[in-house]
XYZ file of C-alpha atoms in Angstrom:
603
model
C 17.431 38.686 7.514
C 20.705 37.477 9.192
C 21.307 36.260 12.699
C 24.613 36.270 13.789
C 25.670 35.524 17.489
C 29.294 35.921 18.769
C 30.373 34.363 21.774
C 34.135 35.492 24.013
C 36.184 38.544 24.575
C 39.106 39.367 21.959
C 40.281 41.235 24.710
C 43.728 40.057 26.582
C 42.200 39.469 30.179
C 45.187 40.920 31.793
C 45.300 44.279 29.254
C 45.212 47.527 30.392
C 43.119 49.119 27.030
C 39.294 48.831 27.839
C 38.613 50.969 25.050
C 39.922 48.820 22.275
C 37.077 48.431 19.680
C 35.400 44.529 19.577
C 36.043 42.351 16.767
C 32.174 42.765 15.772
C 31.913 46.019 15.973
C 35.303 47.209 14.169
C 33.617 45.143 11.078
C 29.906 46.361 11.189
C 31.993 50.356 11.242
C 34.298 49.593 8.710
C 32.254 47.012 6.290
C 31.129 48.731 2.742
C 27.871 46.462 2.823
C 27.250 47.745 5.997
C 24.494 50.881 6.845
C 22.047 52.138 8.837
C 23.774 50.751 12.324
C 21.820 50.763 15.577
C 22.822 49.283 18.970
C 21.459 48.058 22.367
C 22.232 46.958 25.603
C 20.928 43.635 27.809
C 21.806 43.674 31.194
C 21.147 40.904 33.912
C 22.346 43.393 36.438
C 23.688 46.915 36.277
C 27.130 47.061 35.315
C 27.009 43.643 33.799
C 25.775 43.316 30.017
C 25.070 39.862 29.118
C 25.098 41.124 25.340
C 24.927 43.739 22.547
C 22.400 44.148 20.193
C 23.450 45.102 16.575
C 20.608 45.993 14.256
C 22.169 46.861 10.416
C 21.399 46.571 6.995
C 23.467 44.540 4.644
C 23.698 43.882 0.710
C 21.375 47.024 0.036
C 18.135 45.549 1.764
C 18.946 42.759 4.349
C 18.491 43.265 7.707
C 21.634 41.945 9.443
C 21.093 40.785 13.486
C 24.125 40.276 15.604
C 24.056 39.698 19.480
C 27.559 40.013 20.739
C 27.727 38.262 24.093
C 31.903 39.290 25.747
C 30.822 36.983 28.407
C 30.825 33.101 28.620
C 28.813 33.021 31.888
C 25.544 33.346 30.091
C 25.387 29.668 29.591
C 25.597 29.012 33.523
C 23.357 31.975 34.462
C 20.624 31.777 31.836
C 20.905 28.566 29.556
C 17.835 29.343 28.074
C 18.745 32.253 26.701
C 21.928 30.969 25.198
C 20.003 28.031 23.942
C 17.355 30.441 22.068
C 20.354 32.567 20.541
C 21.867 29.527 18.989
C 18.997 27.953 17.887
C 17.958 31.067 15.856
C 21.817 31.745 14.687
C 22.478 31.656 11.028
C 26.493 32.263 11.851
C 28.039 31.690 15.080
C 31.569 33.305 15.760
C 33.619 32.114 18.867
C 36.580 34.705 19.606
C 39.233 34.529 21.973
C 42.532 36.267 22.658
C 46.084 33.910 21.955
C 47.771 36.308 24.838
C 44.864 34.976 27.525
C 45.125 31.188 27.937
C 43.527 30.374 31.138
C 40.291 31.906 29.246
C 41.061 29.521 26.399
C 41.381 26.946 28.526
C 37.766 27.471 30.543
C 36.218 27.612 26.639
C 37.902 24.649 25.557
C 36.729 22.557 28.727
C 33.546 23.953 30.300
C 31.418 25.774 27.095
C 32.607 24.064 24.055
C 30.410 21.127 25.245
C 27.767 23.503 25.858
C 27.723 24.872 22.695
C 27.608 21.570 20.961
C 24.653 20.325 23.288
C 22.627 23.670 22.189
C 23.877 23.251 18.138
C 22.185 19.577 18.728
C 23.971 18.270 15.070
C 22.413 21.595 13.658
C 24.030 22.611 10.722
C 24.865 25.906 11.470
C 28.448 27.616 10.331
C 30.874 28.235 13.151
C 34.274 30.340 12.577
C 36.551 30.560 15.552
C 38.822 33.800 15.428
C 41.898 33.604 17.427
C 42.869 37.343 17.760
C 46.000 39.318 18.707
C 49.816 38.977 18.457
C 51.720 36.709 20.914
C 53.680 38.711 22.824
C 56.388 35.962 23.168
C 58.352 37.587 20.526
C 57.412 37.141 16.933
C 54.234 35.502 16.612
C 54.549 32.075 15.497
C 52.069 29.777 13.483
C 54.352 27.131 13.173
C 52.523 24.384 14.773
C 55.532 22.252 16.081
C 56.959 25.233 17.810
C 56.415 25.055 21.782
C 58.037 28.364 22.528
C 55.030 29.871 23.617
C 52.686 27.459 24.688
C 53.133 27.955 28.400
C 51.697 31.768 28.301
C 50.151 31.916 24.798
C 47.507 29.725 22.993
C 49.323 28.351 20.261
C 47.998 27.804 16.513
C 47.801 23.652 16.798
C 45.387 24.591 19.584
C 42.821 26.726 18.077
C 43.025 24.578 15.044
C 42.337 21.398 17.219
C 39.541 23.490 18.588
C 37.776 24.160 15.452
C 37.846 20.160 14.640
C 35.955 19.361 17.433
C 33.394 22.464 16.599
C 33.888 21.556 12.845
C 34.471 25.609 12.365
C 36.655 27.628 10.254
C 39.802 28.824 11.946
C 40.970 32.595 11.627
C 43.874 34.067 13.055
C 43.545 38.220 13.205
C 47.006 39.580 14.419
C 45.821 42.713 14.952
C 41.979 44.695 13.896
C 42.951 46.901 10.951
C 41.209 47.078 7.663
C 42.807 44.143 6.455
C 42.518 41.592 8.671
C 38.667 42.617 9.212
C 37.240 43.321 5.344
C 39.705 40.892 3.656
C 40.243 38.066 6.125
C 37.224 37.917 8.422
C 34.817 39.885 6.220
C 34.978 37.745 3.789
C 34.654 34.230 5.407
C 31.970 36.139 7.262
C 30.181 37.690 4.014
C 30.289 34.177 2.279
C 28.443 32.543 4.619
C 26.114 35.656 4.550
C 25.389 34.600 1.001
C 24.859 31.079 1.619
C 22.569 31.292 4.598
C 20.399 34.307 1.999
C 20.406 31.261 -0.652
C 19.434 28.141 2.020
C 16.635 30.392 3.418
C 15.722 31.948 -0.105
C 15.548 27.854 -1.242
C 13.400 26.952 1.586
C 10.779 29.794 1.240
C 10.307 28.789 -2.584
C 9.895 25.151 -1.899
C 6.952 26.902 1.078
C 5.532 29.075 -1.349
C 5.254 25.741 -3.711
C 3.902 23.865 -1.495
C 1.404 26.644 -0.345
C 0.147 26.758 -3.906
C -0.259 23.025 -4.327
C -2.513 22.947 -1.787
C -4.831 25.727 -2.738
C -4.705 24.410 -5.801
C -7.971 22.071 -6.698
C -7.213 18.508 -5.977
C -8.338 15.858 -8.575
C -11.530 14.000 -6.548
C -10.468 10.610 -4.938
C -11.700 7.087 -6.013
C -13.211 4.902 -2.808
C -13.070 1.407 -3.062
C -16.087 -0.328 -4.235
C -18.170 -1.946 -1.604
C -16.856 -5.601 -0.247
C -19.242 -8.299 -1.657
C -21.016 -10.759 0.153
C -18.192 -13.664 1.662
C -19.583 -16.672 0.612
C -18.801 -19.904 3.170
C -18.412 -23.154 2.143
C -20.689 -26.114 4.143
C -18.668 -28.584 6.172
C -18.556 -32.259 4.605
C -21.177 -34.841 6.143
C -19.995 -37.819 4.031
C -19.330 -40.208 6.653
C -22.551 -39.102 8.757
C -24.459 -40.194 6.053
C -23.189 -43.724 5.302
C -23.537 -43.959 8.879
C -27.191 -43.257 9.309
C -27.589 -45.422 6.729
C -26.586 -48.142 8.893
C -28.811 -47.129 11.133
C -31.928 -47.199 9.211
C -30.853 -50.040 7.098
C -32.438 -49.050 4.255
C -31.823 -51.011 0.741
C -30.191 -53.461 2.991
C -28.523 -56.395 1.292
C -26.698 -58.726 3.105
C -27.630 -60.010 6.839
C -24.815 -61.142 9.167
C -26.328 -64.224 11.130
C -24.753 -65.980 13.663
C -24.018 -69.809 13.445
C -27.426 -70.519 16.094
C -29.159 -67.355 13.895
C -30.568 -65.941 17.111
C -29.115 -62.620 16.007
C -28.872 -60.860 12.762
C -26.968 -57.485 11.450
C -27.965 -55.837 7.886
C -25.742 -54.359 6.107
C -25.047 -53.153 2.264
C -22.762 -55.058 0.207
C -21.540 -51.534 -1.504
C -20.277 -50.201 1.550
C -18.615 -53.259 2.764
C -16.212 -53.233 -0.681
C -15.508 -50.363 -0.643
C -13.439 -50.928 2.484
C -12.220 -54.343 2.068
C -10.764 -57.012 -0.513
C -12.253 -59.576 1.709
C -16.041 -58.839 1.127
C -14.652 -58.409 -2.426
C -13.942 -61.846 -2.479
C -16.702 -63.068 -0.152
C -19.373 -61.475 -2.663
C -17.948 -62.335 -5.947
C -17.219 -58.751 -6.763
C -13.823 -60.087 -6.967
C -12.547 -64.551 -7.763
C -9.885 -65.822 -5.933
C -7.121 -65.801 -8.682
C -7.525 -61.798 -8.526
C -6.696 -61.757 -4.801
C -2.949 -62.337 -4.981
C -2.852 -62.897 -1.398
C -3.756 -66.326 -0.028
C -4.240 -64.811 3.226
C -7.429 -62.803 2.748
C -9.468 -65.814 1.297
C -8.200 -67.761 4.185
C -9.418 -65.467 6.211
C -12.680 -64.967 4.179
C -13.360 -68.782 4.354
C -12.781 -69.194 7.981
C -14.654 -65.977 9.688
C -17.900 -66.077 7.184
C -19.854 -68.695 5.102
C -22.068 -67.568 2.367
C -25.886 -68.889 2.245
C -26.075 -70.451 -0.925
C -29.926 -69.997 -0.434
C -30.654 -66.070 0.004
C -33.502 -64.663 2.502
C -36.938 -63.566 0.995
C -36.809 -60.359 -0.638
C -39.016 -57.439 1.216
C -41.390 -55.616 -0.694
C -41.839 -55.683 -4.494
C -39.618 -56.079 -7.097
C -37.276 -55.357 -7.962
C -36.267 -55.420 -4.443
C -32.881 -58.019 -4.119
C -33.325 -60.527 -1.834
C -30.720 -59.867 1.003
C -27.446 -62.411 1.188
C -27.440 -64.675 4.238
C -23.786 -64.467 5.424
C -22.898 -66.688 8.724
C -20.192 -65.400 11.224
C -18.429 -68.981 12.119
C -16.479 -66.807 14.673
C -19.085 -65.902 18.097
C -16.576 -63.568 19.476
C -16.195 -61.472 16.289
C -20.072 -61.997 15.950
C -20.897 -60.313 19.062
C -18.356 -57.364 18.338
C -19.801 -56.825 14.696
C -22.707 -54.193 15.134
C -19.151 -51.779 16.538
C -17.006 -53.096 13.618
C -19.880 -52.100 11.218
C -20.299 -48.847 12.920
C -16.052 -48.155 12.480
C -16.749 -48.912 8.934
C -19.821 -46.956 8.015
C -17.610 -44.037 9.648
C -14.870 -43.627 7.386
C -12.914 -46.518 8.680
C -10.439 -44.669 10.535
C -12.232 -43.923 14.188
C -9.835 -46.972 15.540
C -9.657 -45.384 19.521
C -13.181 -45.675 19.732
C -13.856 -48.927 18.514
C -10.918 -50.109 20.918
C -12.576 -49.135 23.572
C -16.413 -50.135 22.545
C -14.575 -53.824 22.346
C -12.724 -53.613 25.523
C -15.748 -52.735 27.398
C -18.039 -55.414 25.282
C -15.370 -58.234 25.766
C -14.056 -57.290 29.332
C -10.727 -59.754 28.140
C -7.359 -58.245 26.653
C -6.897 -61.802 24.578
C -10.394 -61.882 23.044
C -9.826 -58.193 22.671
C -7.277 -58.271 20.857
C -8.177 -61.538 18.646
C -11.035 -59.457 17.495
C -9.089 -56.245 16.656
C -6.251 -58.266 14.688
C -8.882 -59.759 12.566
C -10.333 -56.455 11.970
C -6.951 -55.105 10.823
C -6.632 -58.430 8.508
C -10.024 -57.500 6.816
C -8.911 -54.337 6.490
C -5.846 -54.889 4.977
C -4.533 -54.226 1.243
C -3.657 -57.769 -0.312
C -0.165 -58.563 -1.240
C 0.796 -56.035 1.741
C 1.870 -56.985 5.145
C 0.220 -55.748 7.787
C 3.019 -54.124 9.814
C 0.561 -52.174 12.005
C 1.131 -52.927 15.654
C 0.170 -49.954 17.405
C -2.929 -48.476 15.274
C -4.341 -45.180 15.709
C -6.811 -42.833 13.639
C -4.188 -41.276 11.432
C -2.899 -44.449 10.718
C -5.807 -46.237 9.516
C -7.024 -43.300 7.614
C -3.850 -43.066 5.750
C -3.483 -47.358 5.130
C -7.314 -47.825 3.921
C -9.603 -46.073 1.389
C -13.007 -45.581 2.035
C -13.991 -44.247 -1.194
C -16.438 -45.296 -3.396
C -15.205 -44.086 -6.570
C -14.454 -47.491 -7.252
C -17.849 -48.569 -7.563
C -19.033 -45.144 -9.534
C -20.557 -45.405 -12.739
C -19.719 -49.490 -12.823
C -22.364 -52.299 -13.175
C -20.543 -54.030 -10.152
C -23.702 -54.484 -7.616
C -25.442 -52.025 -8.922
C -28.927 -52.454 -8.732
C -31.005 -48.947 -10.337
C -29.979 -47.767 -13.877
C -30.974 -44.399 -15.170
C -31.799 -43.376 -17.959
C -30.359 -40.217 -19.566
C -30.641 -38.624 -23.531
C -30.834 -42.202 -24.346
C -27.652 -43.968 -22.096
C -27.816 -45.470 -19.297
C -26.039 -44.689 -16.111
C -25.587 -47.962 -13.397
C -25.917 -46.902 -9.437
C -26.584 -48.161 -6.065
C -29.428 -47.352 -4.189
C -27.690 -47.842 -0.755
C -26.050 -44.785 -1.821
C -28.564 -42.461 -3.508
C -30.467 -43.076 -0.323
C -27.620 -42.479 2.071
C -26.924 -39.038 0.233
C -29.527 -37.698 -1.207
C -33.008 -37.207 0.895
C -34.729 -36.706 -2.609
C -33.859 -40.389 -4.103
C -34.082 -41.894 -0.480
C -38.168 -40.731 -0.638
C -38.356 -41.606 -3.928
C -36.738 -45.091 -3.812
C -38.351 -45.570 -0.321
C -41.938 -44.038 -0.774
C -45.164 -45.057 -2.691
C -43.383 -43.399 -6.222
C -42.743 -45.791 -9.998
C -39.161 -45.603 -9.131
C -39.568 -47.098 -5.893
C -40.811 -50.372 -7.886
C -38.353 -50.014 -11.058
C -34.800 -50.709 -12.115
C -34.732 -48.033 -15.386
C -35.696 -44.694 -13.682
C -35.638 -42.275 -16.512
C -34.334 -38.785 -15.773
C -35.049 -35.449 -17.484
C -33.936 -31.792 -17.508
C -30.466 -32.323 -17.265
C -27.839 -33.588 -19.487
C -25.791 -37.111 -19.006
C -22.378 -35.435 -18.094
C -24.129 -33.200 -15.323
C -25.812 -36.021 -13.961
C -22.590 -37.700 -13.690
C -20.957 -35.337 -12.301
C -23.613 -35.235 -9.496
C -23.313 -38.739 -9.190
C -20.019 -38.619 -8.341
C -20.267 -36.241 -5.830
C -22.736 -38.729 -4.299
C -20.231 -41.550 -4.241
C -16.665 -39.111 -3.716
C -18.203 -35.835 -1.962
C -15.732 -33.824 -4.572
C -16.863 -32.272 -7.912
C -14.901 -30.266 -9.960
C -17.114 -28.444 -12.648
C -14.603 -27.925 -16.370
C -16.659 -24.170 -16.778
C -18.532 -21.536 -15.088
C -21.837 -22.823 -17.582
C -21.138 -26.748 -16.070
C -21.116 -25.212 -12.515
C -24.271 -23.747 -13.082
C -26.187 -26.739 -14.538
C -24.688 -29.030 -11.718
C -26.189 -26.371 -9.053
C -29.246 -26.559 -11.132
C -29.225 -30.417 -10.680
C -28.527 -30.238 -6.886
C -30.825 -27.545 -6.298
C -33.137 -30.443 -8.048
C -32.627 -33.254 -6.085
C -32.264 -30.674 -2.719
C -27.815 -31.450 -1.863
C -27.430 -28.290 -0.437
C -23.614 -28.471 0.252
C -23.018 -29.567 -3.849
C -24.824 -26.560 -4.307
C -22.548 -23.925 -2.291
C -19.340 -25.807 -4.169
C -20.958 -24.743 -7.119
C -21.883 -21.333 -6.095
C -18.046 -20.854 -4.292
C -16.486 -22.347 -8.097
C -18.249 -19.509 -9.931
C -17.528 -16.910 -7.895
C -13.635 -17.732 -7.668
C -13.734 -17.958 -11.418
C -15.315 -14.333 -11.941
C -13.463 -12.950 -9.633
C -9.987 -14.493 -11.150
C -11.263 -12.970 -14.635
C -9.046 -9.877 -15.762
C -11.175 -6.657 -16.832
C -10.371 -7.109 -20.198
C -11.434 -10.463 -20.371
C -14.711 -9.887 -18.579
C -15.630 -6.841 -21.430
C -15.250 -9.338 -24.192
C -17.038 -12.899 -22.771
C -19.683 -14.010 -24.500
C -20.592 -15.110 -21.421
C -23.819 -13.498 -19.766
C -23.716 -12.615 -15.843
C -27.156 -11.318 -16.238
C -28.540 -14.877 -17.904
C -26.669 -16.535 -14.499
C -28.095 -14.054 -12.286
C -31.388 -15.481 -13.889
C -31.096 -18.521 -13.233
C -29.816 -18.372 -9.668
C -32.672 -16.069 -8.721
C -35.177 -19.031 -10.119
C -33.507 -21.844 -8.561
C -33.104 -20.640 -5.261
C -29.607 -19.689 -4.990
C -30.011 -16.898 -2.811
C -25.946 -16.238 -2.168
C -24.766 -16.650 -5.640
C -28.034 -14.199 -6.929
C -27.035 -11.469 -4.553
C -23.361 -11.208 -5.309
C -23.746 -11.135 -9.005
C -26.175 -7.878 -8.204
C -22.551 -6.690 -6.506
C -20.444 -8.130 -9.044
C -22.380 -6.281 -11.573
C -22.376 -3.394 -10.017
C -18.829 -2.933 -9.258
C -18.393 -3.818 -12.900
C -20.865 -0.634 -14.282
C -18.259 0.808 -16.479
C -18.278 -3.032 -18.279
C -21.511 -4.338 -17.571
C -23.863 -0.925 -18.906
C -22.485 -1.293 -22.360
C -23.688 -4.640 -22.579
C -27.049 -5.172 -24.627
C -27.556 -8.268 -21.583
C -27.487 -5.285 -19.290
C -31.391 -3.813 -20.298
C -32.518 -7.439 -19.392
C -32.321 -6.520 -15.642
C -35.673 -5.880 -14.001
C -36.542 -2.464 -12.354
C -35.681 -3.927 -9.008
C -31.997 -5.035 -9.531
C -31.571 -2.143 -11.964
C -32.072 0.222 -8.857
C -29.587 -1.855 -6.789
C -27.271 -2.120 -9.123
C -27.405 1.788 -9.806
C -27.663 2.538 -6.173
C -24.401 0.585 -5.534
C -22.378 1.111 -8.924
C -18.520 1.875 -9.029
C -17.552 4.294 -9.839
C -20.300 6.701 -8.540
C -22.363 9.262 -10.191
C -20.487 11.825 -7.637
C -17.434 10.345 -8.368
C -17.896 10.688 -12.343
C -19.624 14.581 -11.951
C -16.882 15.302 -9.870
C -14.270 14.054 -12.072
C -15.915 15.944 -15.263
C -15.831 18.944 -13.298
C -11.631 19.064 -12.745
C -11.311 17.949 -16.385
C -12.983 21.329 -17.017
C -11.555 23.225 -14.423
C -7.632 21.881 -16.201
C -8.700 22.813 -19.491
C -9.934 25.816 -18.122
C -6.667 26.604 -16.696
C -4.613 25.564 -19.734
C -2.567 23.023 -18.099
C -1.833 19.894 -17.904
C -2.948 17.439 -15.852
C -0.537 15.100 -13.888
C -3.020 12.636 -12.628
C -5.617 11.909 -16.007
């Protein structure tokens, strides 16, 4: 169907003929595509139709609807109703006589705007018909000539009009057969056809669109389940140099004061690591290496070295402990806090400030004591620019590694032996790091009593690379199979956190592995899910299960894949990805497409 609406009277307001036919209904009654005409009237009050009803049929089969409303006051009295007439228009025709412009005028000001708010950037086709002959003479559509402008609504005017509207102008001089089939009917007629085509277009695209969704819908892929998250253990590397301070186990070296009424162990390890001067001050290091003057002056005038050392406790191969004398009784009594700073990291500076402030209760001795911290502290060949030092600082100016002393005769005092090397190490730091050397070093065990403590059931280069995790707190396994013998060793010797580093590296390096990649590895998931199951590793055990289970499609055509037990067979089955439902379902449309003979879009 069509919906027309036509709006104003082609009527001259001040014409005497009532009976001359309307422009709508001279072209339903003289239109060849036109048939079947019926008519009604809509009254808001007797004597006063608001508009005519046209019911018609056009092109053969259409049903043509046209409301013909003479009167502009329908948009003050009933806006509603003008707004529903509009909004359901397919054509909209806006007539008004050139011989009444005070009408024109009222259009132009008060219901142009009206119509525009109700059109609401709708894209609806407007034609404007200015009917009638000027009676000013000849009618004129010369739009420069002002002749008749005072009386008559001139052609410049109703074209200005249809700008604003965006409409098609018409100009009927008169309502004979021309002007109505030729002219109007066919501006009228096109859009007819082009309203039949949009509408004829838009049930189509419905009618597609209706069938695509009663059409069976290929079944839809969830995302596998989220694996276990997998949190890495906070460092305590300083913590434990520092309780080893405390319990002053493997001590060797006692700080004496020059009466020796007081003494402070210590371990001669920890003290190089931190500073050139016990370098020098133990030998680790001669003078002609220090290349700063300085430090041995320093050296020589705080501390003096016992040529004679203290009895060794215990057996052998227990080393007797080094007698060192603090020449300096200040810096003596401040020593237990500047050990402390150091077995922390070095870099807690605030708090030893104020542990010395309160101990010394005098800014001078204070700071005497805290300059010739920062001196032993210092890098030789480097001045000491520091003034103001804070925690930042100090962490960034010294380093409290021991990677310098890792895997080097230099103090050491233990050597294992490993697939027939040897491997040099401190106990001070096996038994600050590791509770299963400290019992074994510190208990009623061989190695407690023995310098060559053999070690079996792992290989040299893991149990260096556990080593130096004991001395750096990094690691940083080459391959998934390393990883997994270096958890195997710290599940050994009981270091937890080395343990979760290894589980987090072989999860971020299965999980970086590309599908294709993971189909053809020689490596077996199921021979690591073994082994994490036996030693322990809970976390790492139970996201392999998920790992593998995700991975069905790759992991069931493995031959490693009939070496699960019944157990984690069931998981993994109870928890695979893609589904069973998933893969029924999904045979089920690739028969139902075949079925239909078509193809499918989304396999």
């Amino acid at each position: 169907s069509v919906n027309i609406v036509a709006f104003g009277n082609e009527r001259d307001g001040f014409s005497e003929d009532n009976q001359q036919p309307s422009l709508i209904w001279s072209y339903l009654g003289r239109s060849a595509l036109i048939s079947q005409i019926d008519s009604s009237l809509s009254a808001s009050h007797v004597g006063n139709p608001v508009f005519t009803e046209y019911q018609a049929c056009v092109f053969g089969n259409v049903r043509l609807v046209v409301h013909d409303c003479p009167v502009w006051d329908i948009f003050d009295s009933d806006w509603y109703t003008s707004c529903r007439l509009i909004g359901g228009a397919d054509i909209i025709v806006i007539k008004y006589s050139v011989n009444d412009k005070t009408s024109f005028q009222e259009l132009k000001d008060s219901y142009v705007p009206m119509v525009k708010k109700a059109l609401n950037h709708c894209s609806v086709p407007v034609i404007i018909s200015a009917i009638g002959a000027r009676k000013n003479g000849v009618p004129c559509t010369c739009p420069l000539c002002t002749s008749d402008r005072r009386s008559c609504v001139t052609t410049s005017e109703g074209v200005q009009l249809a700008k604003e509207l965006g409409a098609t102008y018409l100009e009927l001089h008169t309502l004979n057969d021309f002007y109505i089939q030729k002219y109007f009917g066919g501006v009228l007629e096109y859009f007819m056809i082009q309203s039949l085509n949009q509408k004829s277009s838009e049930k189509m695209k419905k009618r597609k669109k209706t069938q695509k969704c009663h059409r069976v819908q290929p079944p839809q892929l969830e995302q596998p389940e989220k694996m276990p998250i997998l949190k890495s253990e906070a460092s305590h590397y300083n913590a434990d140099l520092h309780n080893l301070l405390c319990c002053c186990q493997c001590a060797d070296v006692a700080f004496y004061s020059e009466d020796l009424s007081t003494a402070v162990e210590a371990h001669k390890v920890i003290l190089c690591s931190v500073s050139h001067l016990f370098m020098l001050l133990f030998g680790v290091k001669s003078p002609s290496d220090a290349h700063d003057a300085s430090v041995m002056q320093l050296a020589q005038s705080l501390f003096a070295v016992d040529p004679f050392p203290l009895s060794p406790r215990g057996v052998p191969p227990c080393v007797p402990p080094v007698r060192v004398v603090v020449k300096d009784s200040v810096f003596c009594s401040c020593l237990p806090d500047i050990l402390h700073f150091i077995y922390s990291g070095a870099f807690q500076w605030e708090p030893l400030e104020e542990d010395i402030k309160k101990k010394l209760k005098d800014p001078e001795k204070t700071e005497h004591v805290l300059e010739k911290v920062k001196c032993i502290l210092k890098t030789p060949g480097k001045l000491n620019t520091v003034k103001d030092c804070r925690s930042h600082q100090i962490k960034r100016l010294y380093n409290t590694s021991l990677r310098l002393f890792f895997n080097t005769p230099v103090l050491a005092d233990v050597i294992f032996k490993i697939q027939g090397a040897t491997v040099p190490a401190h106990r001070a730091v096996l038994v600050a790091r590791c509770e299963v050397m400290a019992a074994m070093f510190n208990g009623n065990y061989l190695e407690a009593n023995s310098v060559l403590v053999p070690v079996y059931g792992v290989s040299k280069d893991t149990f260096l690379s556990f080593l130096e995790y004991l001395y750096t707190d990094s690691c940083c396994p080459a391959s998934i199979l390393q990883a997994m013998s270096l958890l195997i060793c710290a599940e050994m010797y009981q270091v937890m956190r080395l343990q979760h580093i290894c589980e987090l590296y072989i999860i971020t390096q299965l999980q970086s592995m590309p599908s294709r990649e993971l189909a053809s590895t020689s490596l077996s998931i199921v021979s690591l899910l073994k082994k994490a199951k036996f030693h322990n590793s809970d976390c790492l055990s139970t996201w392999l299960l998920h790992f593998i289970a995700t991975n069905y499609l790759i992991f069931s055509q493995k031959p490693e894949f009939q070496e699960l037990s019944v157990e984690e067979r069931n998981f993994v089955e109870m928890h695979r990805w893609p589904s069973n439902l998933y893969l029924k379902q999904l045979a089920d449309y690739r028969n139902y497409i075949h079925s239909q003979k078509c193809h499918c879009t989304v396999m």
